[in-house]
XYZ file of C-alpha atoms in Angstrom:
346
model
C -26.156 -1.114 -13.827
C -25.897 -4.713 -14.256
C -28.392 -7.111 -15.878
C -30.048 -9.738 -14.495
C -29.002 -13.137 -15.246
C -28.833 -16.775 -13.291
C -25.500 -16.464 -11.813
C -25.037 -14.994 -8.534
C -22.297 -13.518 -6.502
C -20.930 -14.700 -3.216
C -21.582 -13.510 -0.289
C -18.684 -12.317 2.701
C -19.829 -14.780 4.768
C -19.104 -17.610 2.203
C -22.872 -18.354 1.081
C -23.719 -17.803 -2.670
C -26.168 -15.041 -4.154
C -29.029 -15.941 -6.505
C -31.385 -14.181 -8.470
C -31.745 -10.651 -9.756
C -28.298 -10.172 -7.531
C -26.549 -7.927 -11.314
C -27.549 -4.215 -12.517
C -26.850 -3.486 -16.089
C -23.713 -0.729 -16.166
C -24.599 0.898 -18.928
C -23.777 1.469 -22.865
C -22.054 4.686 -22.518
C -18.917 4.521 -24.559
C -17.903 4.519 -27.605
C -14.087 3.739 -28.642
C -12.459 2.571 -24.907
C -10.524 -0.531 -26.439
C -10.712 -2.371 -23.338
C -7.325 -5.261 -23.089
C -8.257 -8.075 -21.208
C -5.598 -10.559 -20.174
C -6.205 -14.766 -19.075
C -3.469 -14.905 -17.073
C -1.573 -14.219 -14.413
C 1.503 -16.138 -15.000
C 4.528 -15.559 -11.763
C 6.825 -14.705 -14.565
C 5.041 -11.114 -14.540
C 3.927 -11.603 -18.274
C 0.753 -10.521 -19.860
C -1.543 -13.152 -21.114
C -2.654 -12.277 -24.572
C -6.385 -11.931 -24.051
C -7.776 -9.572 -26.659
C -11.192 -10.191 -26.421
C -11.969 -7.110 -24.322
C -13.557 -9.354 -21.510
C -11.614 -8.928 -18.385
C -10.477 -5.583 -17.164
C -6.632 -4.631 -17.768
C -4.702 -3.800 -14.380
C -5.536 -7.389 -12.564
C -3.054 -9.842 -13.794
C -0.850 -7.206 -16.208
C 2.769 -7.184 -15.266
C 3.063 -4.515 -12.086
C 4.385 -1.043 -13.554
C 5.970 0.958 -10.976
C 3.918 3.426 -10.111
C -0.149 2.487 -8.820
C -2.768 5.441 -7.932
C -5.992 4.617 -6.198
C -8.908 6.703 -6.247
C -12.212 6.345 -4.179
C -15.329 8.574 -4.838
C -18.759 9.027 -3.729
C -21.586 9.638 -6.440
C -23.248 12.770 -5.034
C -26.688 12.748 -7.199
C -26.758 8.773 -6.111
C -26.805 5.291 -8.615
C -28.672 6.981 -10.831
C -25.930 8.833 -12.383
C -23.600 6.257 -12.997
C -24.219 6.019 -16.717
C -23.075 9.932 -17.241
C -20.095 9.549 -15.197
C -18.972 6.450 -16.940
C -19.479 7.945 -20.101
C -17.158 11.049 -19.364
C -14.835 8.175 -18.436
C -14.738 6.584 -21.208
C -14.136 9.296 -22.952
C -11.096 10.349 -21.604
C -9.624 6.737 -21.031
C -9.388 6.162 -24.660
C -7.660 9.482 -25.634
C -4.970 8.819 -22.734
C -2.232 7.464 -24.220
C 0.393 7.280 -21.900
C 2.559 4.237 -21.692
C 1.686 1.311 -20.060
C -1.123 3.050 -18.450
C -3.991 1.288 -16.972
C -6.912 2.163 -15.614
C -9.192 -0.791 -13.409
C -12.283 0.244 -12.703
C -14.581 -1.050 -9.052
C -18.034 -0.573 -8.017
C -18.474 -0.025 -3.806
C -21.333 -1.994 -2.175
C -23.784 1.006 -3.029
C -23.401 0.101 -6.721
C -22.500 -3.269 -6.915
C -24.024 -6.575 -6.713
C -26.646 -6.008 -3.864
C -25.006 -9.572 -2.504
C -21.601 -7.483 -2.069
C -21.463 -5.878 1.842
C -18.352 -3.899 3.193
C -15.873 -5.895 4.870
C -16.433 -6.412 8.490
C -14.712 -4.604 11.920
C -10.992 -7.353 12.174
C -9.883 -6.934 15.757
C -6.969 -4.526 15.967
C -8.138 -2.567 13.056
C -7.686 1.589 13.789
C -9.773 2.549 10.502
C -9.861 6.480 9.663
C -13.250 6.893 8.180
C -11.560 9.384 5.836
C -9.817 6.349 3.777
C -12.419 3.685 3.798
C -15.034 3.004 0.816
C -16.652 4.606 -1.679
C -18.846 4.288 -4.489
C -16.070 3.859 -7.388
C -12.602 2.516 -6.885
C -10.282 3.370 -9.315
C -6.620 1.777 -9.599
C -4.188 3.581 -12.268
C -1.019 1.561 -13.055
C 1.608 2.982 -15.157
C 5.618 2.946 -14.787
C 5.239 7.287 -14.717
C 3.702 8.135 -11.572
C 3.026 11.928 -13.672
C 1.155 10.393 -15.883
C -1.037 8.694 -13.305
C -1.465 12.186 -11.721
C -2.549 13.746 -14.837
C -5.283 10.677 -15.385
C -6.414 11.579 -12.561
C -6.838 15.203 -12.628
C -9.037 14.480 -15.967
C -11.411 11.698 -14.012
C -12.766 15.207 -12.138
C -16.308 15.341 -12.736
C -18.965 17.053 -11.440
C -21.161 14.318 -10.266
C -18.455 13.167 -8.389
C -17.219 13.583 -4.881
C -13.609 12.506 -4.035
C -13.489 10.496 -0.793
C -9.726 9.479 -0.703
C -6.812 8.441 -2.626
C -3.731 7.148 -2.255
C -0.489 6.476 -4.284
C 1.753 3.642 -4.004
C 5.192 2.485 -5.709
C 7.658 -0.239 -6.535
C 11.065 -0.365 -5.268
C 13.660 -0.516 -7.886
C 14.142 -4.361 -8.222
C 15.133 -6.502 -11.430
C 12.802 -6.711 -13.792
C 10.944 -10.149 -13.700
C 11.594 -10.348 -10.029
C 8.749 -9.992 -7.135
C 9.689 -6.833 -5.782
C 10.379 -5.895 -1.873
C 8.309 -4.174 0.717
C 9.494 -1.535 2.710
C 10.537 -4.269 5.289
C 12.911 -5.566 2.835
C 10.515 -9.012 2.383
C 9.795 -9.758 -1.246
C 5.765 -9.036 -1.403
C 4.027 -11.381 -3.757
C 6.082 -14.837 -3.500
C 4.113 -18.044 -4.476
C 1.436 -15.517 -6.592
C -1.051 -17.884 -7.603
C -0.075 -18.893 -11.660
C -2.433 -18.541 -14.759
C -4.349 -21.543 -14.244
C -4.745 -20.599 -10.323
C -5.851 -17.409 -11.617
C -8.871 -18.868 -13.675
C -10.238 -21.045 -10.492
C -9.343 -18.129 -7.802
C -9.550 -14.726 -9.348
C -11.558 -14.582 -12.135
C -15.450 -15.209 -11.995
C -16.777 -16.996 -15.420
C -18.512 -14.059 -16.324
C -14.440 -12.047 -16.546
C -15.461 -9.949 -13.296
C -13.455 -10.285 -9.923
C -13.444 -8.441 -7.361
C -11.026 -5.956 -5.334
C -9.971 -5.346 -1.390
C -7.844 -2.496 -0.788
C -6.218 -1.878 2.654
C -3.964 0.865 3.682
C -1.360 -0.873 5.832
C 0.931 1.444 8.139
C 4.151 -0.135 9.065
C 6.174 -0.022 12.093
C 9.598 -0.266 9.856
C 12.118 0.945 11.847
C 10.454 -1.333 15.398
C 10.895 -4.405 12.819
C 14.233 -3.131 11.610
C 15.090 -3.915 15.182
C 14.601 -7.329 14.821
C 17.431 -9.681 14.069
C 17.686 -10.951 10.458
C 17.293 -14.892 11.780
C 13.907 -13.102 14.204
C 12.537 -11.108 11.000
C 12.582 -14.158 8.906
C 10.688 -16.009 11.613
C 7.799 -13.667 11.756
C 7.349 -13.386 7.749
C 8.348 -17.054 7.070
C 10.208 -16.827 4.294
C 13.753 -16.297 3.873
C 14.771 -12.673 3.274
C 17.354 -13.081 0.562
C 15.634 -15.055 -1.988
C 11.552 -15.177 -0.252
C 12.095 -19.288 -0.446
C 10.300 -21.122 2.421
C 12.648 -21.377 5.705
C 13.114 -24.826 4.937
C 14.279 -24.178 1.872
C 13.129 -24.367 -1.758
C 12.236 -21.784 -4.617
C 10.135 -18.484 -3.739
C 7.529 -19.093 -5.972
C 7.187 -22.338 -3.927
C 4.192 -22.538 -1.041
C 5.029 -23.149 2.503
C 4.771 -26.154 3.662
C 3.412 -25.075 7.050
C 2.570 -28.422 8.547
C 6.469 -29.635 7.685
C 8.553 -30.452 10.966
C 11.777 -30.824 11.818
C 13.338 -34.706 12.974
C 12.142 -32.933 16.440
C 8.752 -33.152 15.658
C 9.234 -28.594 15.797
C 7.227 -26.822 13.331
C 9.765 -25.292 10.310
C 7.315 -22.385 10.049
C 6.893 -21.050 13.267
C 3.120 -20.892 14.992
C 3.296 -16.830 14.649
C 4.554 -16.782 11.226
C 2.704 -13.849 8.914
C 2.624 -16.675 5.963
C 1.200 -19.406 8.211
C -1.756 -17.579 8.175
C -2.311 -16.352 4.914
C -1.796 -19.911 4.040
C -4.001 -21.431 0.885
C -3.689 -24.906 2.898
C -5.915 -23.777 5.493
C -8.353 -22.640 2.979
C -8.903 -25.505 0.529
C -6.496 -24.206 -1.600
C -8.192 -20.739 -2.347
C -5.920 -18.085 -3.306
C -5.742 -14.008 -3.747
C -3.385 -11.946 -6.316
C -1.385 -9.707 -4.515
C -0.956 -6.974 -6.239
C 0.777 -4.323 -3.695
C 2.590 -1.593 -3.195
C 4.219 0.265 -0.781
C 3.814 3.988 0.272
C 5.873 6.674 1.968
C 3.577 9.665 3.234
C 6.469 10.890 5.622
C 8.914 9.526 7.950
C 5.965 8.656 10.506
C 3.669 7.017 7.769
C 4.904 4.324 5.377
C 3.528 1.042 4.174
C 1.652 -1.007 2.135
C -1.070 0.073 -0.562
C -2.322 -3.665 0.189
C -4.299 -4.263 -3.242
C -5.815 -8.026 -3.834
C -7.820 -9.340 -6.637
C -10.033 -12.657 -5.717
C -13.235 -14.456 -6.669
C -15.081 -14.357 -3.437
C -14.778 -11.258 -0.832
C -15.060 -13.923 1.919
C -11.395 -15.464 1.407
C -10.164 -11.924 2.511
C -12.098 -12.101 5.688
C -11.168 -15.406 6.697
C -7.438 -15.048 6.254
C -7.581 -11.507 7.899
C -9.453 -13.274 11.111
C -6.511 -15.296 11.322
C -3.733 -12.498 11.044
C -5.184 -11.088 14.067
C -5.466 -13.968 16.224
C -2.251 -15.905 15.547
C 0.345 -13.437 12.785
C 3.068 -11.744 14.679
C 3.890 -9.577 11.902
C 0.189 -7.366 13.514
C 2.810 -6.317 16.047
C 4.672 -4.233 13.002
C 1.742 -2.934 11.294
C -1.808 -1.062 11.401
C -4.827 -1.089 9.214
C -5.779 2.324 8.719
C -7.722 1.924 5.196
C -10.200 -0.554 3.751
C -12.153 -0.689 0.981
C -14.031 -3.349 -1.434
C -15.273 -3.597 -4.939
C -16.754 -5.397 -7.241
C -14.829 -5.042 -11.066
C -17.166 -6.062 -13.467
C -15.735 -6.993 -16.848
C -14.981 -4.775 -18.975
C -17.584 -5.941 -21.936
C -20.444 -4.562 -19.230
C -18.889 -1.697 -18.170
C -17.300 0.135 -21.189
C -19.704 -1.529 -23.729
């Protein structure tokens, strides 16, 4: 588990660990070649990190195909080291394409700073897809191969507690893809250097919130395109701000019109998520959506950020003022801490 050293993690109420807050992993394997990457540029390119720091799957380019796994360790902490050994084992004989493996410890195992997220008003969480002790995203652009990964992460020691696949809409390559509202998900990303001040810590650790978002598509279908547009915030055919602009631009959500009328309306879902109202602090998006049957589709909601609190903040806000709640359900939640990769596979 991790060692102890000076630096401390922050808390989900904003105030900062110190002290013995790390447990050493473990030095269980023997051949993982970790890639780490320093960047997160909006261009969807790789940085070129090769230092085996950071863990691949946080700011690589978005395959098409994402698989989350959540399990419980059933003899306890204790046997981390074993699991993580059988792990690495089988991570560095996969060689699938563009296959990527990212690897979380729950609050059980992580920092003892790191807490699950709290109750957000109009939550309706099934226990049976919330937490666990390890989080595991697999990325690749086959969703078999992701499957077969997964069937060989099986291990005795381990319990499964939920999973959940996601995809990509076909969209040009390069281009921030669409959400099964037909919004581009992921406009104004934060960019490499962002990255470094937002998402990764100094150490190359981050950590992870996963949400399983049902949405009401065909009640926001409904909507007229001019109404839609109002509740994201962005324009639907490019994702640039209503007032115009680029998509990778931010919203300028205190900009009026000569009539002294907000251009981004009060209710809007990007008001909310706004960095403005947070310093500047950002999250990677890195989501997907999901189809589990005509009744159950949305978004694998998957966001990489240095501080757990940032998520709670901007979630308090979505449920007091963003009108897209009206179109969509939190059924899932989880949160991890992904330690770099030099501690976990070393």
């Amino acid at each position: 588990m991790l060692k102890a050293t000076n630096a401390g993690f922050d808390t989900l109420d904003g105030s900062s660990g110190t002290g013995p807050a790390r447990r050493t992993l473990l030095a269980a394997a023997t051949g993982l070649a970790a890639t780490g990457c320093t960047a997160a540029p909006r261009s969807g390119r790789e940085g070129p990190g090769a230092d085996g720091v950071r863990q691949p799957g946080v700011t690589t380019a978005q395959q098409s195909a994402a698989l989350v796994l959540s399990y419980d360790l059933t003899a306890g902490p204790r046997r981390l080291r074993t699991v993580l050994g059988a792990w690495a084992g089988v991570l560095a004989a996969d060689r699938a394409p563009s296959l990527t493996a990212t690897v979380g410890l729950g609050p059980r195992l992580a920092p003892n700073t790191l807490r699950e997220l709290p109750p957000f008003p109009g939550d309706r969480l099934d226990p049976a897809r919330c937490g666990g002790d390890l989080l595991v995203q697999l990325c690749a652009d086959d969703p078999d191969a992701l499957t077969r990964t997964a069937a060989r992460l099986a291990h005795p020691e381990l319990r499964p507690r939920w999973r959940q696949p996601g995809f990509l809409p076909p969209h040009p390559t390069g281009s921030v893809p669409r959400n099964l509202l037909g919004f581009k998900d992921g406009s104004a990303n934060p960019t490499a250097e962002e990255c470094e001040r937002w998402v990764w810590r100094p150490d190359g650790g981050t950590f992870l919130v996963v949400r399983r978002i049902r949405l009401r598509v065909d009640d926001f279908a409904r909507l007229t395109p001019r109404r839609q547009e109002e509740v994201i915030g962005r324009r639907r055919a490019d994702g640039a701000p209503l007032d115009g602009g680029r998509e990778d631009d931010d919203v300028d959500i205190f900009a009026k019109t000569p009539h002294g009328r907000y251009i981004t309306p009060l209710g809007a879902h990007v008001r909310a998520a706004s960095p403005r109202l947070d310093g500047g602090a950002r999250m990677l998006r890195r989501g997907y959506s999901y189809d589990d049957g005509p009744d159950d589709r949305g978004l694998l909601f998957l966001a990489y950020l240095r501080d757990p609190a940032l998520f709670v903040r901007v979630q308090r806000r979505m449920a007091a003022q963003d009108e897209l709640s009206r179109f969509s359900e939190h059924q899932g939640s989880a949160v991890a801490y992904v330690p770099p990769a030099k501690e976990l596979w070393a």
